[in-house]
Coordinates of C-alpha atoms and ligand atoms in Angstrom, one line a residue:
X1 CA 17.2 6.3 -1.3
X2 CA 14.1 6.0 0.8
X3 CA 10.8 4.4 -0.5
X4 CA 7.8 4.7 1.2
X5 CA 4.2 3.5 -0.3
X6 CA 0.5 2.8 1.0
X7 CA -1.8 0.4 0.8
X8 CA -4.6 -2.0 2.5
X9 CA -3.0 -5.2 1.3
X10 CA -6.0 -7.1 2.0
X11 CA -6.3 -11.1 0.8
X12 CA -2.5 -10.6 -0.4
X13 CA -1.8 -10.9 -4.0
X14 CA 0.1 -11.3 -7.2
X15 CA 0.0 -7.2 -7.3
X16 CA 0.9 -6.2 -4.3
X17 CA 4.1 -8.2 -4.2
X18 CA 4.7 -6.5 -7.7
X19 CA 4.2 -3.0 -6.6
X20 CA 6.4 -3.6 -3.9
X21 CA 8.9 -5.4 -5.9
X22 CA 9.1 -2.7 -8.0
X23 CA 9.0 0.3 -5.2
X24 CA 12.0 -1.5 -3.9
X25 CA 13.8 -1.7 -6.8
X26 CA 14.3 2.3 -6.7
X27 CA 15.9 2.2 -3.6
X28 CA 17.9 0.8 -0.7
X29 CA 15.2 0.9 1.7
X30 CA 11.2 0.4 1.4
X31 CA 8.6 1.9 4.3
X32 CA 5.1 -0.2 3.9
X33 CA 2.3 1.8 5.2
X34 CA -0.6 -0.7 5.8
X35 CA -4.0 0.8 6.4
X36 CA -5.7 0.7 9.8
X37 CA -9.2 -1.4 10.3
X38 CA -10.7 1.8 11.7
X39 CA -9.3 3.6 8.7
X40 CA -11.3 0.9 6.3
X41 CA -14.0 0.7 8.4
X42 CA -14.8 4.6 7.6
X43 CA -13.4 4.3 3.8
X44 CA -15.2 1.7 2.4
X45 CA -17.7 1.1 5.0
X46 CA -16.5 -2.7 6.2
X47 CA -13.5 -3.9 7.8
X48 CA -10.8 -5.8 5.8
X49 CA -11.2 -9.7 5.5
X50 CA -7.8 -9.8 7.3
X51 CA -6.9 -8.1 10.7
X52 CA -4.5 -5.2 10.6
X53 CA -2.3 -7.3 12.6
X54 CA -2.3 -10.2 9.7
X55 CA -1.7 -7.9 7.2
X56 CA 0.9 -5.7 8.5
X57 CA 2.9 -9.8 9.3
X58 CA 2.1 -11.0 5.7
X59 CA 4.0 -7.4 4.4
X60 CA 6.7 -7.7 6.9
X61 CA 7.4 -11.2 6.0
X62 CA 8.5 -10.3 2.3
X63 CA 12.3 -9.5 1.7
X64 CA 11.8 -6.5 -0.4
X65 CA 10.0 -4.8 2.7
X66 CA 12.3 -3.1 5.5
X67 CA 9.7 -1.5 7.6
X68 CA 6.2 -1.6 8.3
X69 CA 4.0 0.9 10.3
X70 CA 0.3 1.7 11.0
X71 CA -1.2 4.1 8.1
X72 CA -4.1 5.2 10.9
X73 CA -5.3 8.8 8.6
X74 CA -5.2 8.9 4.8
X75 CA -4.6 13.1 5.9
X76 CA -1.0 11.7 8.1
X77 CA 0.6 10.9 4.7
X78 CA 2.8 14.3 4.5
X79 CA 3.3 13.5 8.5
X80 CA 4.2 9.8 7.4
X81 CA 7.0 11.1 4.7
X82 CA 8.4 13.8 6.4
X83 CA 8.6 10.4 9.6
X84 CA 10.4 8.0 7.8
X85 CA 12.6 10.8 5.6
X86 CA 11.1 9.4 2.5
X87 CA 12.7 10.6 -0.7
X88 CA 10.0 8.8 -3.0
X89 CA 6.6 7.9 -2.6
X90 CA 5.3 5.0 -4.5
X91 CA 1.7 4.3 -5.6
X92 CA -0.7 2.2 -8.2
X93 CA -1.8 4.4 -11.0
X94 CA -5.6 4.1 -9.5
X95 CA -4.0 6.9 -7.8
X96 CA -2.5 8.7 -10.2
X97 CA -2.2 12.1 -9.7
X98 CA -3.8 12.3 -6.7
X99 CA -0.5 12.5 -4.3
X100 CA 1.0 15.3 -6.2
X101 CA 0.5 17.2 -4.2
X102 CA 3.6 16.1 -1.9
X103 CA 6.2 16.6 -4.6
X104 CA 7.4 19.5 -2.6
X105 CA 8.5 16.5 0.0
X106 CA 9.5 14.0 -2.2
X107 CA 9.4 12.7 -5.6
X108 CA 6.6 11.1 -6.2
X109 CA 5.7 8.5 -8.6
X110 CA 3.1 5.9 -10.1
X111 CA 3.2 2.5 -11.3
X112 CA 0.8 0.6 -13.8
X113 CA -1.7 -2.2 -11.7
X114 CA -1.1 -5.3 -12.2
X115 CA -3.9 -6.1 -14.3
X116 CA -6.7 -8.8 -13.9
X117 CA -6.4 -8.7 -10.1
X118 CA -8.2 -7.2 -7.2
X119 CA -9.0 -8.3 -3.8
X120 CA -12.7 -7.6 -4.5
X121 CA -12.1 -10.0 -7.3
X122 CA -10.9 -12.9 -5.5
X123 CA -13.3 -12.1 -3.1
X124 CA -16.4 -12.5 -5.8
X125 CA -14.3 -15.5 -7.4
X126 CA -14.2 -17.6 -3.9
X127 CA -18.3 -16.3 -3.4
X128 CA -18.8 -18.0 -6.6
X129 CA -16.9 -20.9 -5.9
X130 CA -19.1 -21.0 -2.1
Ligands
C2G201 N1 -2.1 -2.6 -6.8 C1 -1.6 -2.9 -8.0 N2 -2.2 -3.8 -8.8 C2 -3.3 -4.4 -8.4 C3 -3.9 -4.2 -7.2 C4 -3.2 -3.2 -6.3 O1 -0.5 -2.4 -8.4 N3 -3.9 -5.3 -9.3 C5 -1.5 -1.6 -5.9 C6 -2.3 -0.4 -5.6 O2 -2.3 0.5 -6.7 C7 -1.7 0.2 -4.4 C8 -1.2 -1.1 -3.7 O3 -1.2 -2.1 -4.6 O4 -0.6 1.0 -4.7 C9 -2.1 -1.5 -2.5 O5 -3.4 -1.7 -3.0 P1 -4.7 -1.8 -2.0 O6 -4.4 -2.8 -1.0 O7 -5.9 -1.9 -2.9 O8 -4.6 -0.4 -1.2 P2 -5.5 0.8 -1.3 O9 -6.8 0.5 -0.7 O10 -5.5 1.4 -2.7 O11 -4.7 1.8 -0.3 O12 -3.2 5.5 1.6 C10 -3.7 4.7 0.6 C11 -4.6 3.7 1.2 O13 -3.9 2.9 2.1 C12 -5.3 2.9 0.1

């Protein structure tokens, strides 16, 4: 089985290397597709405290993670699965429901955050700190 999942992965945390953990443990092989600078840029209207490049190493790096690519178009997902002959996508449950619409390609499926962590949490909790 092939995995594939999304995410910005900024300021790398405790829930991101569960959701991973846990995409992985569906399958043989887990596709990591790290969002663009651009593509956070025009989302949330500021770039990412870590590069593209930093972030798309730091989700390499982990052993549960067998490929990383470029997420450059939140609209390229279909494109993305059909790539990388996903059979599953993975994502948070802040998305729930909201990638249904690509059952038709794959199964797809939501796990629960991690709760009482964000990035824009450690972010406020190291501005406080400041
Ligand atoms: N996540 C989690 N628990 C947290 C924080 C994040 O399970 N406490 C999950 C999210 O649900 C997501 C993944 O970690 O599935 C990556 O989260 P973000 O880096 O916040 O990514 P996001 O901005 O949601 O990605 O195409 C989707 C985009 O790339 C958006």
């Amino acid at each position: 089985m092939r995995i594939i999942t999304f995410g910005t992965f900024d300021v790398f945390h405790i829930g991101h290397v569960n959701i991973l953990e846990r995409a992985k443990e569906l399958g043989a092989y887990l596709i990591v597709g790290v969002s663009s600078d651009a593509l956070n840029i025009s989302k949330k209207g500021r770039p990412p405290i870590y590069s593209q490049a930093d972030r798309m190493k730091i989700v390499d790096s982990l052993h549960c993670v067998d490929k990383v690519f470029l997420e450059e178009s939140l609209e390229l997902k279909g494109e993305y699965i059909k790539k990388f002959n996903a059979d599953v996508l993975v994502m948070g449950n802040d998305w729930e429901g909201k990638f249904d619409c690509f059952s038709s390609l794959c199964r797809v499926k939501y796990f629960p955050r991690t709760e009482g962590i964000s990035t824009t949490q450690v972010i406020n909790m190291v501005r406080e700190l400041a």
